[in-house]
CSV table of C-alpha atoms (C1' of nucleotides) in Angstrom, one decimal:
chain,number,residue,atom,x,y,z
A,1,UNK,CA,26.1,1.6,24.0
A,2,UNK,CA,25.9,4.6,21.7
A,3,UNK,CA,24.9,2.6,18.7
A,4,UNK,CA,21.9,0.7,20.3
A,5,UNK,CA,20.6,3.9,21.6
A,6,UNK,CA,21.0,5.7,18.2
A,7,UNK,CA,19.3,2.7,16.7
A,8,UNK,CA,16.4,2.7,18.7
A,9,UNK,CA,15.3,5.6,17.9
A,10,UNK,CA,15.8,5.2,14.4
A,11,UNK,CA,13.6,2.4,15.0
A,12,UNK,CA,10.9,4.1,17.0
A,13,UNK,CA,10.9,7.2,14.4
A,14,UNK,CA,10.6,4.4,11.6
A,15,UNK,CA,8.0,3.2,13.1
A,16,UNK,CA,6.1,6.6,14.2
A,17,UNK,CA,6.3,7.5,10.3
A,18,UNK,CA,4.5,4.4,9.3
A,19,UNK,CA,2.0,4.3,11.8
A,20,UNK,CA,1.1,8.3,10.4
A,21,UNK,CA,1.4,7.4,7.3
A,22,UNK,CA,-1.1,4.5,7.6
A,23,UNK,CA,-3.4,6.7,9.3
A,24,UNK,CA,-3.5,9.6,6.3
A,25,UNK,CA,-3.6,6.5,3.8
A,26,UNK,CA,-6.8,5.2,5.7
A,27,UNK,CA,-7.9,8.6,5.8
A,28,UNK,CA,-7.8,8.7,2.4
A,29,UNK,CA,-9.6,5.5,1.3
A,30,UNK,CA,-12.5,6.9,3.2
A,31,UNK,CA,-13.2,9.6,0.4
A,32,UNK,CA,-11.5,7.8,-2.4
A,33,UNK,CA,-15.1,6.4,-2.9
A,34,UNK,CA,-16.8,9.3,-3.4
A,35,UNK,CA,-14.9,10.1,-5.8
A,36,UNK,CA,-14.7,7.6,-7.9
A,37,UNK,CA,-11.2,6.5,-7.3
A,38,UNK,CA,-9.3,3.6,-6.0
A,39,UNK,CA,-6.3,3.8,-4.1
A,40,UNK,CA,-3.7,3.2,-6.6
A,41,UNK,CA,-5.1,5.7,-9.0
A,42,UNK,CA,-4.7,8.3,-5.9
A,43,UNK,CA,-1.0,7.7,-5.4
A,44,UNK,CA,-1.0,8.2,-8.8
A,45,UNK,CA,-2.7,11.7,-8.8
A,46,UNK,CA,-0.9,12.0,-5.7
A,47,UNK,CA,1.9,12.7,-8.0
A,48,UNK,CA,0.8,14.9,-11.0
A,49,UNK,CA,1.7,18.3,-9.6
A,50,UNK,CA,-0.3,21.4,-11.5
A,51,UNK,CA,2.9,23.4,-10.8
A,52,UNK,CA,5.9,21.3,-12.3
A,53,UNK,CA,6.4,20.0,-15.7
A,54,UNK,CA,4.6,16.9,-16.1
A,55,UNK,CA,6.4,13.4,-15.9
A,56,UNK,CA,7.0,10.7,-18.3
A,57,UNK,CA,5.4,7.6,-16.8
A,58,UNK,CA,8.4,6.2,-16.7
A,59,UNK,CA,9.1,8.6,-13.8
A,60,UNK,CA,5.8,8.2,-12.1
A,61,UNK,CA,6.8,4.2,-11.9
A,62,UNK,CA,9.9,4.9,-10.3
A,63,UNK,CA,8.2,7.3,-8.3
A,64,UNK,CA,5.6,4.7,-7.1
A,65,UNK,CA,8.2,1.9,-7.2
A,66,UNK,CA,6.3,-0.6,-9.6
A,67,UNK,CA,6.5,-1.5,-13.3
A,68,UNK,CA,5.7,0.7,-16.2
A,69,UNK,CA,3.3,-1.3,-17.6
A,70,UNK,CA,1.3,-1.0,-14.3
A,71,UNK,CA,1.6,3.0,-15.1
A,72,UNK,CA,-0.4,2.3,-18.4
A,73,UNK,CA,-3.1,0.9,-16.6
A,74,UNK,CA,-3.5,3.4,-14.2
A,75,UNK,CA,-3.4,6.4,-16.5
A,76,UNK,CA,-5.8,4.7,-18.5
A,77,UNK,CA,-8.5,4.5,-16.0
A,78,UNK,CA,-7.6,8.5,-15.2
A,79,UNK,CA,-7.9,8.8,-18.5
A,80,UNK,CA,-11.0,7.3,-18.6
A,81,UNK,CA,-12.4,9.3,-16.0
A,82,UNK,CA,-11.8,12.6,-17.8
A,83,UNK,CA,-9.1,13.4,-15.1
A,84,UNK,CA,-5.9,13.4,-17.0
A,85,UNK,CA,-4.1,12.8,-20.3
A,86,UNK,CA,-1.1,11.1,-21.9
A,87,UNK,CA,0.5,13.7,-24.1
A,88,UNK,CA,3.7,13.2,-26.4
A,89,UNK,CA,6.9,14.5,-25.3
A,90,UNK,CA,7.7,17.9,-27.1
A,91,UNK,CA,11.4,16.5,-27.9
A,92,UNK,CA,11.4,13.1,-27.9
A,93,UNK,CA,8.5,10.9,-29.2
A,94,UNK,CA,9.1,7.7,-27.4
A,95,UNK,CA,8.1,9.5,-23.9
A,96,UNK,CA,4.7,10.4,-22.8
A,97,UNK,CA,3.9,12.7,-20.2
A,98,UNK,CA,0.9,12.7,-17.8
A,99,UNK,CA,-0.8,15.9,-17.2
A,100,UNK,CA,-3.8,16.7,-15.1
A,101,UNK,CA,-7.2,17.7,-16.8
A,102,UNK,CA,-9.1,20.8,-14.8
A,103,UNK,CA,-11.3,18.5,-13.5
A,104,UNK,CA,-8.7,16.5,-12.5
A,105,UNK,CA,-6.6,19.0,-11.0
A,106,UNK,CA,-10.0,19.5,-8.7
A,107,UNK,CA,-10.5,16.5,-7.7
A,108,UNK,CA,-6.7,16.3,-6.6
A,109,UNK,CA,-7.1,19.6,-4.4
A,110,UNK,CA,-10.0,18.2,-3.4
A,111,UNK,CA,-8.0,14.8,-2.4
A,112,UNK,CA,-5.3,17.0,-0.3
A,113,UNK,CA,-7.9,19.3,1.1
A,114,UNK,CA,-9.7,15.8,2.2
A,115,UNK,CA,-6.5,14.3,3.9
A,116,UNK,CA,-5.2,17.4,5.5
A,117,UNK,CA,-8.0,18.3,7.6
A,118,UNK,CA,-8.0,15.3,9.3
A,119,UNK,CA,-4.3,14.2,9.3
A,120,UNK,CA,-2.6,13.1,12.4
A,121,UNK,CA,-0.4,16.3,12.1
A,122,UNK,CA,-3.6,18.7,12.1
A,123,UNK,CA,-3.3,18.4,15.7
A,124,UNK,CA,-0.1,20.0,16.1
A,125,UNK,CA,0.1,23.6,17.3
A,126,UNK,CA,1.1,25.6,13.6
A,127,UNK,CA,4.7,26.2,15.5
A,128,UNK,CA,5.0,22.6,15.8
A,129,UNK,CA,4.0,22.1,12.4
A,130,UNK,CA,6.6,24.3,11.1
A,131,UNK,CA,9.1,22.5,13.2
A,132,UNK,CA,7.8,19.3,11.6
A,133,UNK,CA,8.2,20.4,8.0
A,134,UNK,CA,11.8,21.9,8.6
A,135,UNK,CA,12.7,18.7,10.2
A,136,UNK,CA,11.4,16.6,6.9
A,137,UNK,CA,12.7,19.1,4.0
A,138,UNK,CA,15.5,18.5,5.6
A,139,UNK,CA,15.3,14.5,5.7
A,140,UNK,CA,13.8,15.0,1.9
A,141,UNK,CA,17.0,17.0,0.7
A,142,UNK,CA,19.5,14.6,2.2
A,143,UNK,CA,18.4,12.4,-0.5
B,1,UNK,CA,-5.8,35.2,5.2
B,2,UNK,CA,-5.0,32.6,7.7
B,3,UNK,CA,-7.0,29.8,6.9
B,4,UNK,CA,-5.0,29.6,3.8
B,5,UNK,CA,-2.0,29.5,5.1
B,6,UNK,CA,-2.1,27.1,7.2
B,7,UNK,CA,-4.2,24.4,4.7
B,8,UNK,CA,-0.6,24.7,3.0
B,9,UNK,CA,1.4,24.1,5.7
B,10,UNK,CA,-0.6,21.0,5.8
B,11,UNK,CA,-0.7,20.0,2.5
B,12,UNK,CA,2.9,20.8,2.5
B,13,UNK,CA,3.7,18.1,5.5
B,14,UNK,CA,1.3,15.6,4.2
B,15,UNK,CA,3.1,15.5,1.1
B,16,UNK,CA,6.3,15.4,3.0
B,17,UNK,CA,5.3,12.0,5.2
B,18,UNK,CA,4.0,10.4,1.9
B,19,UNK,CA,7.4,11.0,0.1
B,20,UNK,CA,9.6,9.5,3.1
B,21,UNK,CA,7.2,6.9,3.5
B,22,UNK,CA,7.4,6.2,0.1
B,23,UNK,CA,11.0,6.4,0.3
B,24,UNK,CA,10.9,3.8,2.9
B,25,UNK,CA,8.6,1.0,1.9
B,26,UNK,CA,10.7,1.3,-1.2
B,27,UNK,CA,14.1,1.2,1.1
B,28,UNK,CA,12.1,-2.1,2.3
B,29,UNK,CA,10.9,-3.5,-1.0
B,30,UNK,CA,15.1,-4.1,-1.6
B,31,UNK,CA,15.5,-6.7,1.5
B,32,UNK,CA,12.3,-8.1,0.9
B,33,UNK,CA,13.7,-11.0,-1.7
B,34,UNK,CA,16.5,-11.7,0.1
B,35,UNK,CA,13.9,-12.7,3.6
B,36,UNK,CA,11.6,-14.0,1.2
B,37,UNK,CA,9.0,-12.3,2.0
B,38,UNK,CA,6.5,-10.2,-0.4
B,39,UNK,CA,5.1,-6.6,0.4
B,40,UNK,CA,2.5,-7.3,2.4
B,41,UNK,CA,3.2,-10.0,4.6
B,42,UNK,CA,6.0,-7.3,5.6
B,43,UNK,CA,3.3,-4.8,6.4
B,44,UNK,CA,1.7,-7.2,8.7
B,45,UNK,CA,5.0,-9.0,9.9
B,46,UNK,CA,5.7,-5.2,11.4
B,47,UNK,CA,2.8,-5.3,13.5
B,48,UNK,CA,3.7,-7.9,15.1
B,49,UNK,CA,5.5,-6.9,18.1
B,50,UNK,CA,7.6,-9.3,20.1
B,51,UNK,CA,7.3,-6.9,23.1
B,52,UNK,CA,3.3,-6.6,23.2
B,53,UNK,CA,0.2,-8.4,24.0
B,54,UNK,CA,-0.6,-10.4,20.5
B,55,UNK,CA,-3.1,-9.5,18.3
B,56,UNK,CA,-6.5,-10.5,17.0
B,57,UNK,CA,-6.9,-10.7,13.8
B,58,UNK,CA,-9.8,-8.8,13.2
B,59,UNK,CA,-7.9,-5.7,14.7
B,60,UNK,CA,-4.6,-6.4,12.6
B,61,UNK,CA,-6.9,-6.0,9.4
B,62,UNK,CA,-8.4,-2.7,11.1
B,63,UNK,CA,-4.6,-1.4,11.8
B,64,UNK,CA,-3.7,-2.5,7.9
B,65,UNK,CA,-6.9,-1.2,6.2
B,66,UNK,CA,-8.2,-4.4,4.9
B,67,UNK,CA,-10.6,-7.2,5.2
B,68,UNK,CA,-10.1,-10.1,7.7
B,69,UNK,CA,-10.1,-12.6,4.8
B,70,UNK,CA,-7.3,-10.8,3.7
B,71,UNK,CA,-5.2,-11.0,6.8
B,72,UNK,CA,-6.4,-15.0,7.4
B,73,UNK,CA,-4.6,-15.3,3.7
B,74,UNK,CA,-1.6,-13.2,4.6
B,75,UNK,CA,-1.4,-14.8,8.2
B,76,UNK,CA,-1.6,-18.0,6.6
B,77,UNK,CA,2.0,-17.6,4.7
B,78,UNK,CA,3.7,-15.9,8.0
B,79,UNK,CA,2.6,-19.6,9.3
B,80,UNK,CA,3.8,-21.9,6.3
B,81,UNK,CA,7.6,-19.8,6.5
B,82,UNK,CA,7.5,-20.9,10.5
B,83,UNK,CA,7.6,-17.2,11.3
B,84,UNK,CA,4.5,-16.8,13.4
B,85,UNK,CA,1.8,-18.7,14.7
B,86,UNK,CA,-2.2,-18.2,15.0
B,87,UNK,CA,-3.2,-19.1,18.8
B,88,UNK,CA,-6.5,-19.4,20.3
B,89,UNK,CA,-7.3,-16.7,22.7
B,90,UNK,CA,-7.4,-18.0,26.2
B,91,UNK,CA,-10.3,-16.3,27.0
B,92,UNK,CA,-12.4,-15.7,24.3
B,93,UNK,CA,-12.5,-18.7,21.9
B,94,UNK,CA,-14.1,-17.1,18.7
B,95,UNK,CA,-10.4,-14.8,18.4
B,96,UNK,CA,-7.6,-16.0,17.2
B,97,UNK,CA,-4.1,-13.9,17.8
B,98,UNK,CA,-0.8,-13.8,15.8
B,99,UNK,CA,1.8,-14.6,17.5
B,100,UNK,CA,5.8,-14.0,16.1
B,101,UNK,CA,8.0,-17.6,16.4
B,102,UNK,CA,12.1,-16.7,17.1
B,103,UNK,CA,12.6,-17.2,13.8
B,104,UNK,CA,9.8,-14.7,12.9
B,105,UNK,CA,11.0,-12.4,15.7
B,106,UNK,CA,14.6,-12.5,13.6
B,107,UNK,CA,13.1,-11.7,10.2
B,108,UNK,CA,11.4,-8.9,11.8
B,109,UNK,CA,14.6,-7.2,13.6
B,110,UNK,CA,16.4,-7.8,11.1
B,111,UNK,CA,13.8,-6.1,8.5
B,112,UNK,CA,13.5,-3.1,11.0
B,113,UNK,CA,17.5,-2.8,11.3
B,114,UNK,CA,18.3,-2.9,7.0
B,115,UNK,CA,15.0,-0.5,6.7
B,116,UNK,CA,16.6,2.2,9.5
B,117,UNK,CA,19.7,2.3,8.3
B,118,UNK,CA,18.9,3.9,5.3
B,119,UNK,CA,16.2,5.8,6.0
B,120,UNK,CA,16.0,9.5,4.9
B,121,UNK,CA,15.3,10.1,8.6
B,122,UNK,CA,19.3,8.5,9.5
B,123,UNK,CA,20.6,12.0,7.8
B,124,UNK,CA,19.1,14.0,11.3
B,125,UNK,CA,21.4,14.6,13.8
B,126,UNK,CA,20.7,13.1,17.0
B,127,UNK,CA,19.1,16.0,18.4
B,128,UNK,CA,17.0,16.6,15.4
B,129,UNK,CA,16.1,13.0,15.3
B,130,UNK,CA,14.9,13.6,19.2
B,131,UNK,CA,12.8,16.3,17.9
B,132,UNK,CA,11.1,14.6,15.3
B,133,UNK,CA,10.3,11.4,17.5
B,134,UNK,CA,8.6,14.0,20.2
B,135,UNK,CA,6.3,15.6,17.3
B,136,UNK,CA,5.6,12.4,15.8
B,137,UNK,CA,4.8,11.2,19.3
B,138,UNK,CA,2.6,13.9,19.9
B,139,UNK,CA,0.8,13.5,16.9
B,140,UNK,CA,0.6,10.1,17.3
B,141,UNK,CA,-1.1,10.3,20.7
B,142,UNK,CA,-3.7,13.4,19.7
B,143,UNK,CA,-5.0,10.2,18.0
C,1,DT,C1',22.8,4.2,-41.9
C,2,DC,C1',23.2,0.4,-39.2
C,3,DG,C1',22.9,-1.1,-34.6
C,4,DA,C1',21.6,-0.3,-29.7
C,5,DA,C1',19.2,1.7,-26.0
C,6,DT,C1',14.9,3.8,-24.2
C,7,DA,C1',10.6,4.1,-23.4
C,8,DC,C1',5.5,2.4,-24.0
C,9,DT,C1',2.3,-0.8,-25.0
C,10,DT,C1',0.0,-5.5,-25.2
C,11,DG,C1',-0.8,-10.1,-23.2
C,12,DA,C1',-0.1,-14.0,-20.1
C,13,DC,C1',0.1,-14.6,-15.9
C,14,DT,C1',0.1,-14.2,-10.4
C,15,DT,C1',-1.1,-12.3,-6.1
C,16,DT,C1',-4.0,-9.2,-3.4
C,17,DC,C1',-8.1,-7.7,-1.7
C,18,DT,C1',-12.7,-8.1,-1.4
C,19,DC,C1',-17.7,-9.4,-0.8
C,20,DA,C1',-20.6,-12.8,0.6
C,21,DA,C1',-22.0,-16.9,2.8
C,22,DG,C1',-20.9,-20.2,6.6
C,23,DG,C1',-19.8,-22.2,10.9
C,24,DA,C1',-18.3,-21.5,15.7
C,25,DA,C1',-18.2,-19.0,20.3
C,26,DA,C1',-19.4,-15.5,23.4
C,27,DA,C1',-23.4,-12.5,24.8
C,28,DG,C1',-27.4,-11.2,26.2
C,29,DA,C1',-33.0,-11.4,26.6
C,30,DT,C1',-36.7,-13.8,27.7
D,1,DA,C1',-31.3,-23.0,30.9
D,2,DT,C1',-33.0,-21.8,26.0
D,3,DC,C1',-32.8,-19.1,22.3
D,4,DT,C1',-31.9,-15.5,19.4
D,5,DT,C1',-28.5,-11.6,18.1
D,6,DT,C1',-23.5,-10.8,17.2
D,7,DT,C1',-18.9,-11.2,16.6
D,8,DC,C1',-14.7,-13.6,15.0
D,9,DC,C1',-12.8,-16.3,11.3
D,10,DT,C1',-13.1,-19.0,7.5
D,11,DT,C1',-14.1,-20.5,2.7
D,12,DG,C1',-15.0,-19.9,-2.4
D,13,DA,C1',-15.8,-16.3,-5.8
D,14,DG,C1',-14.3,-13.1,-8.5
D,15,DA,C1',-12.2,-8.2,-8.9
D,16,DA,C1',-8.2,-5.0,-9.0
D,17,DA,C1',-3.5,-4.7,-9.1
D,18,DG,C1',1.2,-6.1,-10.2
D,19,DT,C1',4.9,-8.8,-12.3
D,20,DC,C1',7.3,-10.8,-16.7
D,21,DA,C1',8.7,-11.1,-21.4
D,22,DA,C1',7.5,-9.9,-25.9
D,23,DG,C1',6.5,-6.5,-29.3
D,24,DT,C1',7.0,-1.4,-31.9
D,25,DA,C1',8.5,2.9,-32.2
D,26,DT,C1',12.0,6.7,-31.8
D,27,DT,C1',16.1,8.4,-30.3
D,28,DC,C1',21.3,8.1,-29.5
D,29,DG,C1',25.5,6.5,-31.1
D,30,DA,C1',29.4,4.5,-33.7
DNA sequence: TCGAATACTTGACTTTCTCAAGGAAAAGAT
DNA sequence: ATCTTTTCCTTGAGAAAGTCAAGTATTCGA
């Protein structure tokens, strides 16, 4: 049946995605000690893009699929290390946003570089990487 | 510079992979309560392929990047729910392998189906899914 | 202005995970 | 064959991360 075939393909893709992302976070772990981070804090750091408007803590909790109180804990850790700051939202006094400090931007970039260099995706040719980029972009935009 | 361009591409791919796998595990969480599982046990269940020789606990720990004692805990939970069994390795008395019961195979398949249906990758055409499959396969094989 | 909703924090608690130590089986050396 | 070494799993103690319920402050809407 057609349904079965595409189900198998979907399951195979799923398994591959999980395997690769597992490899990536495994690779990430190796560098964390050196940067003085744990995996949960690194996952939060990952979301703090310097080129985008800072996100409210609540939004970060949604992106990480966890309770807001957990973000309170993790961002306090980043703050204590001088990597990020909680700033009040300019328009809404209830909201706090999390912003990287220069030191935080540096650590984040070093983390990304270290992982990207050893990622399984680095084994693909440049052309293949562009194909992959196109496919993933479409998948994400479809959300 | 050329190096910069490919670094940016690699970082972009990385970010996309993390985003999609985040979506996937988010989707997974939604079904877990209904199946009586937690996320860590589901991640273990994921690795227990019925069509492949059962893996030693140590191997499972390596795949999940965690301590073997943690696998002891998680597999005990699966065992208690009747989803898996720890069996002595036929040739090596030190080793224990983890094998799904029929009930465990059923739960695992339902988990995979539920996630695959709502995965971001399901939005791609069948042709695109094949392209993606080819690229990911190559990336994984390069390990 | 007053009630309802939203955002973050705090505290108590559970679950997950790691580390150090220990026992059992296999492998290697003598 | 015996003894040492290594490998694998388990146990127990403890740290870290996560959830939940309650509390405070701010904003929104009637």
